Amino acid sequence: NAGVTQTPKFRILKIGQSMTLQCTQDMNHNYMYWYRQDPGMGLKLIYYSVGAGITDKGEVPNGYNVSRSTTEDFPLRLELAAPSQTSVYFCASSSRGVGGNEQFFGPGTRLTVL
Amino acid sequence: GNSVTQMEGPVTLSEEAFLTINCTYTATGYPSLFWYVQYPGEGLQLLLKATKADDKGSNKGFEATYRKETTSFHLEKGSVQVSDSAVYFCALSASPSGGYNKLIFGAGTRLAVHP
């Protein structure tokens, strides 16, 4: 099992550009998540999905969009990139959303917006 | 609201020293508590967890006990190794009414262990 994979690992964007961060998991997990990690801060939830076709906002959704057309894939779209979106982005998945359930994380995408 | 506070780093120790990283939380209801570890260049990995009061989670020589009376979940290890150098995140999972359980993270504590 590859677990959770993310591409790209690094990216530099100019202000106003758009891009899609890819996330794929091969564990057949229903729940998937996108987080951002700012320097010296904990992870903050951007969006999550409880299954194919179902997505919902987390704590910091502004400036992002997601889709979940398959169980495996959960891409994150940035429209009109802004310097405030400079961060490290982590995708995660879990088999259930209940308490005590482990989330499995990808290696992250480091994004810089200049 | 729910929140997690953990001690600021970096924590710098010599090999074989005793480690404590403090974590306290604020939550309604009965959250589950976690420690995740992030090694350089990698994503977060679950280190240990506890799902109810007085439970002790343990893994790889690390331990943490869920203390409801002090709302704490401090991470300890009796003898650290250079390979333990990483960032450690305390987190809680709490269920909003009718919703799924989301993870709320502390800011992370960087540990550097020197030979």
PDB file of C-alpha atoms in Angstrom:
ATOM      1  CA  ASN A   1       0.000   0.000   0.000  1.00  0.00           C
ATOM      2  CA  ALA A   2       1.244   3.455  -0.892  1.00  0.00           C
ATOM      3  CA  GLY A   3      -1.069   5.006   1.705  1.00  0.00           C
ATOM      4  CA  VAL A   4      -1.804   8.668   1.028  1.00  0.00           C
ATOM      5  CA  THR A   5       0.113  10.272  -1.828  1.00  0.00           C
ATOM      6  CA  GLN A   6       0.247  13.942  -2.729  1.00  0.00           C
ATOM      7  CA  THR A   7       1.568  15.814  -5.722  1.00  0.00           C
ATOM      8  CA  PRO A   8       3.403  18.047  -6.257  1.00  0.00           C
ATOM      9  CA  LYS A   9       5.868  18.173  -3.345  1.00  0.00           C
ATOM     10  CA  PHE A  10       6.762  21.803  -3.954  1.00  0.00           C
ATOM     11  CA  ARG A  11       5.255  24.601  -5.996  1.00  0.00           C
ATOM     12  CA  ILE A  12       5.766  28.328  -6.439  1.00  0.00           C
ATOM     13  CA  LEU A  13       2.816  30.334  -7.744  1.00  0.00           C
ATOM     14  CA  LYS A  14       2.413  33.940  -8.728  1.00  0.00           C
ATOM     15  CA  ILE A  15      -0.401  35.978  -7.235  1.00  0.00           C
ATOM     16  CA  GLY A  16      -3.625  35.315  -9.120  1.00  0.00           C
ATOM     17  CA  GLN A  17      -2.576  31.970 -10.592  1.00  0.00           C
ATOM     18  CA  SER A  18      -4.564  28.806  -9.982  1.00  0.00           C
ATOM     19  CA  MET A  19      -3.514  25.245  -9.294  1.00  0.00           C
ATOM     20  CA  THR A  20      -4.786  21.897  -8.104  1.00  0.00           C
ATOM     21  CA  LEU A  21      -3.136  19.889  -5.354  1.00  0.00           C
ATOM     22  CA  GLN A  22      -3.649  16.190  -5.921  1.00  0.00           C
ATOM     23  CA  CYS A  23      -4.353  13.630  -3.189  1.00  0.00           C
ATOM     24  CA  THR A  24      -4.916   9.900  -3.607  1.00  0.00           C
ATOM     25  CA  GLN A  25      -5.352   7.134  -1.055  1.00  0.00           C
ATOM     26  CA  ASP A  26      -5.365   3.396  -1.676  1.00  0.00           C
ATOM     27  CA  MET A  27      -6.797   2.248   1.650  1.00  0.00           C
ATOM     28  CA  ASN A  28     -10.459   2.481   0.597  1.00  0.00           C
ATOM     29  CA  HIS A  29     -11.104   5.095   3.282  1.00  0.00           C
ATOM     30  CA  ASN A  30     -14.385   6.959   3.194  1.00  0.00           C
ATOM     31  CA  TYR A  31     -13.155  10.041   5.051  1.00  0.00           C
ATOM     32  CA  MET A  32     -10.639  12.421   3.546  1.00  0.00           C
ATOM     33  CA  TYR A  33      -9.324  15.789   4.740  1.00  0.00           C
ATOM     34  CA  TRP A  34      -7.258  18.748   3.656  1.00  0.00           C
ATOM     35  CA  TYR A  35      -5.224  20.689   6.211  1.00  0.00           C
ATOM     36  CA  ARG A  36      -2.850  23.594   6.026  1.00  0.00           C
ATOM     37  CA  GLN A  37       0.110  24.034   8.352  1.00  0.00           C
ATOM     38  CA  ASP A  38       1.479  27.537   8.832  1.00  0.00           C
ATOM     39  CA  PRO A  39       4.877  28.069  10.501  1.00  0.00           C
ATOM     40  CA  GLY A  40       4.674  27.602  14.248  1.00  0.00           C
ATOM     41  CA  MET A  41       0.997  26.695  14.088  1.00  0.00           C
ATOM     42  CA  GLY A  42      -0.965  23.530  14.310  1.00  0.00           C
ATOM     43  CA  LEU A  43      -2.832  22.106  11.371  1.00  0.00           C
ATOM     44  CA  LYS A  44      -6.090  23.739  10.379  1.00  0.00           C
ATOM     45  CA  LEU A  45      -8.828  21.922   8.497  1.00  0.00           C
ATOM     46  CA  ILE A  46      -9.714  23.385   5.102  1.00  0.00           C
ATOM     47  CA  TYR A  47     -12.259  20.899   3.741  1.00  0.00           C
ATOM     48  CA  TYR A  48     -13.285  17.351   4.407  1.00  0.00           C
ATOM     49  CA  SER A  49     -15.290  14.616   2.740  1.00  0.00           C
ATOM     50  CA  VAL A  50     -17.230  11.733   4.269  1.00  0.00           C
ATOM     51  CA  GLY A  51     -17.544   9.837   0.992  1.00  0.00           C
ATOM     52  CA  ALA A  52     -17.617  10.160  -2.764  1.00  0.00           C
ATOM     53  CA  GLY A  53     -19.819  13.056  -3.816  1.00  0.00           C
ATOM     54  CA  ILE A  54     -19.974  14.621  -0.339  1.00  0.00           C
ATOM     55  CA  THR A  55     -17.767  17.486   0.818  1.00  0.00           C
ATOM     56  CA  ASP A  56     -18.004  20.117   3.520  1.00  0.00           C
ATOM     57  CA  LYS A  57     -16.128  23.134   4.802  1.00  0.00           C
ATOM     58  CA  GLY A  58     -13.663  23.052   7.644  1.00  0.00           C
ATOM     59  CA  GLU A  59     -12.246  25.964   9.637  1.00  0.00           C
ATOM     60  CA  VAL A  60     -10.493  27.864   6.822  1.00  0.00           C
ATOM     61  CA  PRO A  61     -12.217  27.137   3.469  1.00  0.00           C
ATOM     62  CA  ASN A  62     -12.032  30.596   1.859  1.00  0.00           C
ATOM     63  CA  GLY A  63     -10.043  30.632  -1.364  1.00  0.00           C
ATOM     64  CA  TYR A  64     -10.229  26.862  -1.867  1.00  0.00           C
ATOM     65  CA  ASN A  65     -12.497  24.338  -3.518  1.00  0.00           C
ATOM     66  CA  VAL A  66     -12.634  20.551  -3.460  1.00  0.00           C
ATOM     67  CA  SER A  67     -14.354  17.714  -5.226  1.00  0.00           C
ATOM     68  CA  ARG A  68     -14.710  14.012  -4.457  1.00  0.00           C
ATOM     69  CA  SER A  69     -15.755  12.085  -7.541  1.00  0.00           C
ATOM     70  CA  THR A  70     -14.150   8.814  -6.412  1.00  0.00           C
ATOM     71  CA  THR A  71     -13.302   7.215  -3.082  1.00  0.00           C
ATOM     72  CA  GLU A  72      -9.583   7.406  -3.863  1.00  0.00           C
ATOM     73  CA  ASP A  73      -9.123  11.020  -4.983  1.00  0.00           C
ATOM     74  CA  PHE A  74      -9.681  14.315  -3.204  1.00  0.00           C
ATOM     75  CA  PRO A  75      -8.110  17.230  -5.120  1.00  0.00           C
ATOM     76  CA  LEU A  76      -7.838  20.715  -3.626  1.00  0.00           C
ATOM     77  CA  ARG A  77      -8.213  23.660  -5.982  1.00  0.00           C
ATOM     78  CA  LEU A  78      -6.740  27.102  -5.356  1.00  0.00           C
ATOM     79  CA  GLU A  79      -8.286  29.858  -7.431  1.00  0.00           C
ATOM     80  CA  LEU A  80      -6.612  33.267  -7.596  1.00  0.00           C
ATOM     81  CA  ALA A  81      -3.665  32.412  -5.333  1.00  0.00           C
ATOM     82  CA  ALA A  82      -2.764  34.949  -2.638  1.00  0.00           C
ATOM     83  CA  PRO A  83       0.363  35.278  -0.436  1.00  0.00           C
ATOM     84  CA  SER A  84      -1.797  34.286   2.557  1.00  0.00           C
ATOM     85  CA  GLN A  85      -2.078  30.817   1.013  1.00  0.00           C
ATOM     86  CA  THR A  86       1.648  30.215   1.374  1.00  0.00           C
ATOM     87  CA  SER A  87       1.692  27.145   3.574  1.00  0.00           C
ATOM     88  CA  VAL A  88       2.292  23.411   3.723  1.00  0.00           C
ATOM     89  CA  TYR A  89      -0.781  21.424   2.716  1.00  0.00           C
ATOM     90  CA  PHE A  90      -1.498  17.964   4.038  1.00  0.00           C
ATOM     91  CA  CYS A  91      -4.081  15.503   2.833  1.00  0.00           C
ATOM     92  CA  ALA A  92      -5.291  12.789   5.201  1.00  0.00           C
ATOM     93  CA  SER A  93      -7.755   9.920   5.241  1.00  0.00           C
ATOM     94  CA  SER A  94      -9.460   7.690   7.780  1.00  0.00           C
ATOM     95  CA  SER A  95     -11.738   4.684   7.636  1.00  0.00           C
ATOM     96  CA  ARG A  96     -14.292   6.301   9.925  1.00  0.00           C
ATOM     97  CA  GLY A  97     -14.850   9.736  11.369  1.00  0.00           C
ATOM     98  CA  VAL A  98     -15.517   8.648  14.926  1.00  0.00           C
ATOM     99  CA  GLY A  99     -13.420   9.398  17.965  1.00  0.00           C
ATOM    100  CA  GLY A 100     -10.223   7.428  18.398  1.00  0.00           C
ATOM    101  CA  ASN A 101      -9.940   6.727  14.711  1.00  0.00           C
ATOM    102  CA  GLU A 102      -6.496   7.287  13.218  1.00  0.00           C
ATOM    103  CA  GLN A 103      -5.999   9.675  10.339  1.00  0.00           C
ATOM    104  CA  PHE A 104      -3.274   8.768   7.824  1.00  0.00           C
ATOM    105  CA  PHE A 105      -1.369  11.683   6.343  1.00  0.00           C
ATOM    106  CA  GLY A 106       0.370  12.280   3.072  1.00  0.00           C
ATOM    107  CA  PRO A 107       3.878  13.812   2.910  1.00  0.00           C
ATOM    108  CA  GLY A 108       2.602  17.310   2.187  1.00  0.00           C
ATOM    109  CA  THR A 109       2.850  19.948  -0.534  1.00  0.00           C
ATOM    110  CA  ARG A 110       4.881  23.066   0.199  1.00  0.00           C
ATOM    111  CA  LEU A 111       3.300  26.009  -1.622  1.00  0.00           C
ATOM    112  CA  THR A 112       4.752  29.491  -1.930  1.00  0.00           C
ATOM    113  CA  VAL A 113       2.750  32.339  -3.449  1.00  0.00           C
ATOM    114  CA  LEU A 114       4.808  35.354  -4.538  1.00  0.00           C
TER     115      LEU A 114
ATOM    116  CA  GLY B   1     -14.664  25.959  21.876  1.00  0.00           C
ATOM    117  CA  ASN B   2     -12.305  23.018  21.679  1.00  0.00           C
ATOM    118  CA  SER B   3      -8.587  23.739  21.762  1.00  0.00           C
ATOM    119  CA  VAL B   4      -5.194  22.197  22.467  1.00  0.00           C
ATOM    120  CA  THR B   5      -2.223  23.938  24.061  1.00  0.00           C
ATOM    121  CA  GLN B   6       1.212  22.384  24.078  1.00  0.00           C
ATOM    122  CA  MET B   7       4.553  23.609  25.300  1.00  0.00           C
ATOM    123  CA  GLU B   8       6.614  25.701  22.972  1.00  0.00           C
ATOM    124  CA  GLY B   9       9.799  24.359  21.524  1.00  0.00           C
ATOM    125  CA  PRO B  10      12.336  23.707  20.564  1.00  0.00           C
ATOM    126  CA  VAL B  11      13.172  21.171  23.221  1.00  0.00           C
ATOM    127  CA  THR B  12      16.840  20.221  23.081  1.00  0.00           C
ATOM    128  CA  LEU B  13      18.045  17.129  24.921  1.00  0.00           C
ATOM    129  CA  SER B  14      21.049  14.869  25.074  1.00  0.00           C
ATOM    130  CA  GLU B  15      20.668  11.232  24.139  1.00  0.00           C
ATOM    131  CA  GLU B  16      19.243   9.090  26.981  1.00  0.00           C
ATOM    132  CA  ALA B  17      17.670  12.094  28.730  1.00  0.00           C
ATOM    133  CA  PHE B  18      14.091  12.027  30.016  1.00  0.00           C
ATOM    134  CA  LEU B  19      11.490  13.744  27.867  1.00  0.00           C
ATOM    135  CA  THR B  20       8.268  15.478  28.835  1.00  0.00           C
ATOM    136  CA  ILE B  21       6.178  17.500  26.398  1.00  0.00           C
ATOM    137  CA  ASN B  22       3.179  19.092  28.078  1.00  0.00           C
ATOM    138  CA  CYS B  23      -0.248  19.154  26.475  1.00  0.00           C
ATOM    139  CA  THR B  24      -3.494  20.491  27.921  1.00  0.00           C
ATOM    140  CA  TYR B  25      -6.861  20.704  26.275  1.00  0.00           C
ATOM    141  CA  THR B  26     -10.252  22.370  26.431  1.00  0.00           C
ATOM    142  CA  ALA B  27     -13.203  20.393  25.171  1.00  0.00           C
ATOM    143  CA  THR B  28     -16.853  19.749  25.768  1.00  0.00           C
ATOM    144  CA  GLY B  29     -17.888  16.171  26.210  1.00  0.00           C
ATOM    145  CA  TYR B  30     -15.400  13.320  26.131  1.00  0.00           C
ATOM    146  CA  PRO B  31     -12.755  13.784  23.467  1.00  0.00           C
ATOM    147  CA  SER B  32     -10.232  11.239  22.274  1.00  0.00           C
ATOM    148  CA  LEU B  33      -6.612  12.388  22.599  1.00  0.00           C
ATOM    149  CA  PHE B  34      -3.680  11.760  20.287  1.00  0.00           C
ATOM    150  CA  TRP B  35       0.001  12.374  19.837  1.00  0.00           C
ATOM    151  CA  TYR B  36       1.194  12.592  16.244  1.00  0.00           C
ATOM    152  CA  VAL B  37       4.843  12.802  15.188  1.00  0.00           C
ATOM    153  CA  GLN B  38       6.267  14.457  12.080  1.00  0.00           C
ATOM    154  CA  TYR B  39       9.754  13.425  11.026  1.00  0.00           C
ATOM    155  CA  PRO B  40      11.664  15.784   8.712  1.00  0.00           C
ATOM    156  CA  GLY B  41      10.213  15.874   5.219  1.00  0.00           C
ATOM    157  CA  GLU B  42       7.358  13.516   6.051  1.00  0.00           C
ATOM    158  CA  GLY B  43       3.675  13.690   6.899  1.00  0.00           C
ATOM    159  CA  LEU B  44       2.252  13.197  10.372  1.00  0.00           C
ATOM    160  CA  GLN B  45       2.104   9.691  11.845  1.00  0.00           C
ATOM    161  CA  LEU B  46       0.034   8.567  14.784  1.00  0.00           C
ATOM    162  CA  LEU B  47       2.315   7.904  17.764  1.00  0.00           C
ATOM    163  CA  LEU B  48      -0.243   6.977  20.407  1.00  0.00           C
ATOM    164  CA  LYS B  49      -3.784   7.658  21.499  1.00  0.00           C
ATOM    165  CA  ALA B  50      -6.206   7.382  24.417  1.00  0.00           C
ATOM    166  CA  THR B  51      -9.960   7.355  24.083  1.00  0.00           C
ATOM    167  CA  LYS B  52     -11.189   7.697  27.674  1.00  0.00           C
ATOM    168  CA  ALA B  53     -10.137   9.099  31.022  1.00  0.00           C
ATOM    169  CA  ASP B  54      -7.237   7.308  32.762  1.00  0.00           C
ATOM    170  CA  ASP B  55      -6.307   5.409  29.607  1.00  0.00           C
ATOM    171  CA  LYS B  56      -2.584   5.258  28.916  1.00  0.00           C
ATOM    172  CA  GLY B  57      -1.402   5.252  25.327  1.00  0.00           C
ATOM    173  CA  SER B  58       2.055   3.873  24.590  1.00  0.00           C
ATOM    174  CA  ASN B  59       4.251   3.188  21.573  1.00  0.00           C
ATOM    175  CA  LYS B  60       8.002   3.062  20.825  1.00  0.00           C
ATOM    176  CA  GLY B  61       8.824   3.849  24.469  1.00  0.00           C
ATOM    177  CA  PHE B  62       6.573   6.924  24.544  1.00  0.00           C
ATOM    178  CA  GLU B  63       3.649   7.152  26.962  1.00  0.00           C
ATOM    179  CA  ALA B  64       0.826   9.557  27.714  1.00  0.00           C
ATOM    180  CA  THR B  65      -2.037   9.287  30.212  1.00  0.00           C
ATOM    181  CA  TYR B  66      -5.450  10.856  29.655  1.00  0.00           C
ATOM    182  CA  ARG B  67      -6.041  12.960  32.795  1.00  0.00           C
ATOM    183  CA  LYS B  68      -9.548  14.358  32.823  1.00  0.00           C
ATOM    184  CA  GLU B  69      -9.148  16.089  36.194  1.00  0.00           C
ATOM    185  CA  THR B  70      -6.261  18.195  34.905  1.00  0.00           C
ATOM    186  CA  THR B  71      -7.350  18.131  31.218  1.00  0.00           C
ATOM    187  CA  SER B  72      -3.868  16.993  30.267  1.00  0.00           C
ATOM    188  CA  PHE B  73      -2.189  14.427  28.025  1.00  0.00           C
ATOM    189  CA  HIS B  74       1.541  14.909  28.576  1.00  0.00           C
ATOM    190  CA  LEU B  75       3.969  12.923  26.426  1.00  0.00           C
ATOM    191  CA  GLU B  76       6.895  11.185  28.172  1.00  0.00           C
ATOM    192  CA  LYS B  77       9.815   8.992  27.255  1.00  0.00           C
ATOM    193  CA  GLY B  78      12.375   7.686  29.690  1.00  0.00           C
ATOM    194  CA  SER B  79      15.413   7.725  27.395  1.00  0.00           C
ATOM    195  CA  VAL B  80      15.366   9.607  24.106  1.00  0.00           C
ATOM    196  CA  GLN B  81      17.421   8.750  21.052  1.00  0.00           C
ATOM    197  CA  VAL B  82      18.731  10.886  18.221  1.00  0.00           C
ATOM    198  CA  SER B  83      16.160   9.197  15.986  1.00  0.00           C
ATOM    199  CA  ASP B  84      13.364  10.714  18.116  1.00  0.00           C
ATOM    200  CA  SER B  85      14.197  14.173  16.751  1.00  0.00           C
ATOM    201  CA  ALA B  86      10.953  15.362  15.163  1.00  0.00           C
ATOM    202  CA  VAL B  87       7.965  17.641  15.691  1.00  0.00           C
ATOM    203  CA  TYR B  88       5.320  16.292  18.067  1.00  0.00           C
ATOM    204  CA  PHE B  89       1.674  17.337  17.842  1.00  0.00           C
ATOM    205  CA  CYS B  90      -0.959  16.858  20.489  1.00  0.00           C
ATOM    206  CA  ALA B  91      -4.507  16.629  19.128  1.00  0.00           C
ATOM    207  CA  LEU B  92      -8.041  15.945  20.219  1.00  0.00           C
ATOM    208  CA  SER B  93     -10.998  14.513  18.415  1.00  0.00           C
ATOM    209  CA  ALA B  94     -14.381  15.833  19.433  1.00  0.00           C
ATOM    210  CA  SER B  95     -17.747  15.247  17.932  1.00  0.00           C
ATOM    211  CA  PRO B  96     -19.979  18.197  17.126  1.00  0.00           C
ATOM    212  CA  SER B  97     -23.609  17.332  17.446  1.00  0.00           C
ATOM    213  CA  GLY B  98     -24.596  15.084  14.593  1.00  0.00           C
ATOM    214  CA  GLY B  99     -21.271  15.508  12.877  1.00  0.00           C
ATOM    215  CA  TYR B 100     -18.072  13.602  12.361  1.00  0.00           C
ATOM    216  CA  ASN B 101     -15.128  13.816  14.722  1.00  0.00           C
ATOM    217  CA  LYS B 102     -12.559  16.312  13.568  1.00  0.00           C
ATOM    218  CA  LEU B 103      -9.000  16.605  14.817  1.00  0.00           C
ATOM    219  CA  ILE B 104      -7.913  19.795  16.548  1.00  0.00           C
ATOM    220  CA  PHE B 105      -4.142  20.180  16.746  1.00  0.00           C
ATOM    221  CA  GLY B 106      -1.771  21.979  19.036  1.00  0.00           C
ATOM    222  CA  ALA B 107       0.969  24.115  17.493  1.00  0.00           C
ATOM    223  CA  GLY B 108       3.564  21.343  17.668  1.00  0.00           C
ATOM    224  CA  THR B 109       6.766  20.996  19.691  1.00  0.00           C
ATOM    225  CA  ARG B 110      10.070  20.477  17.955  1.00  0.00           C
ATOM    226  CA  LEU B 111      12.409  18.020  19.704  1.00  0.00           C
ATOM    227  CA  ALA B 112      16.119  17.919  18.904  1.00  0.00           C
ATOM    228  CA  VAL B 113      18.195  15.144  20.470  1.00  0.00           C
ATOM    229  CA  HIS B 114      21.978  15.386  20.374  1.00  0.00           C
ATOM    230  CA  PRO B 115      24.469  12.515  20.784  1.00  0.00           C
TER     231      PRO B 115
END
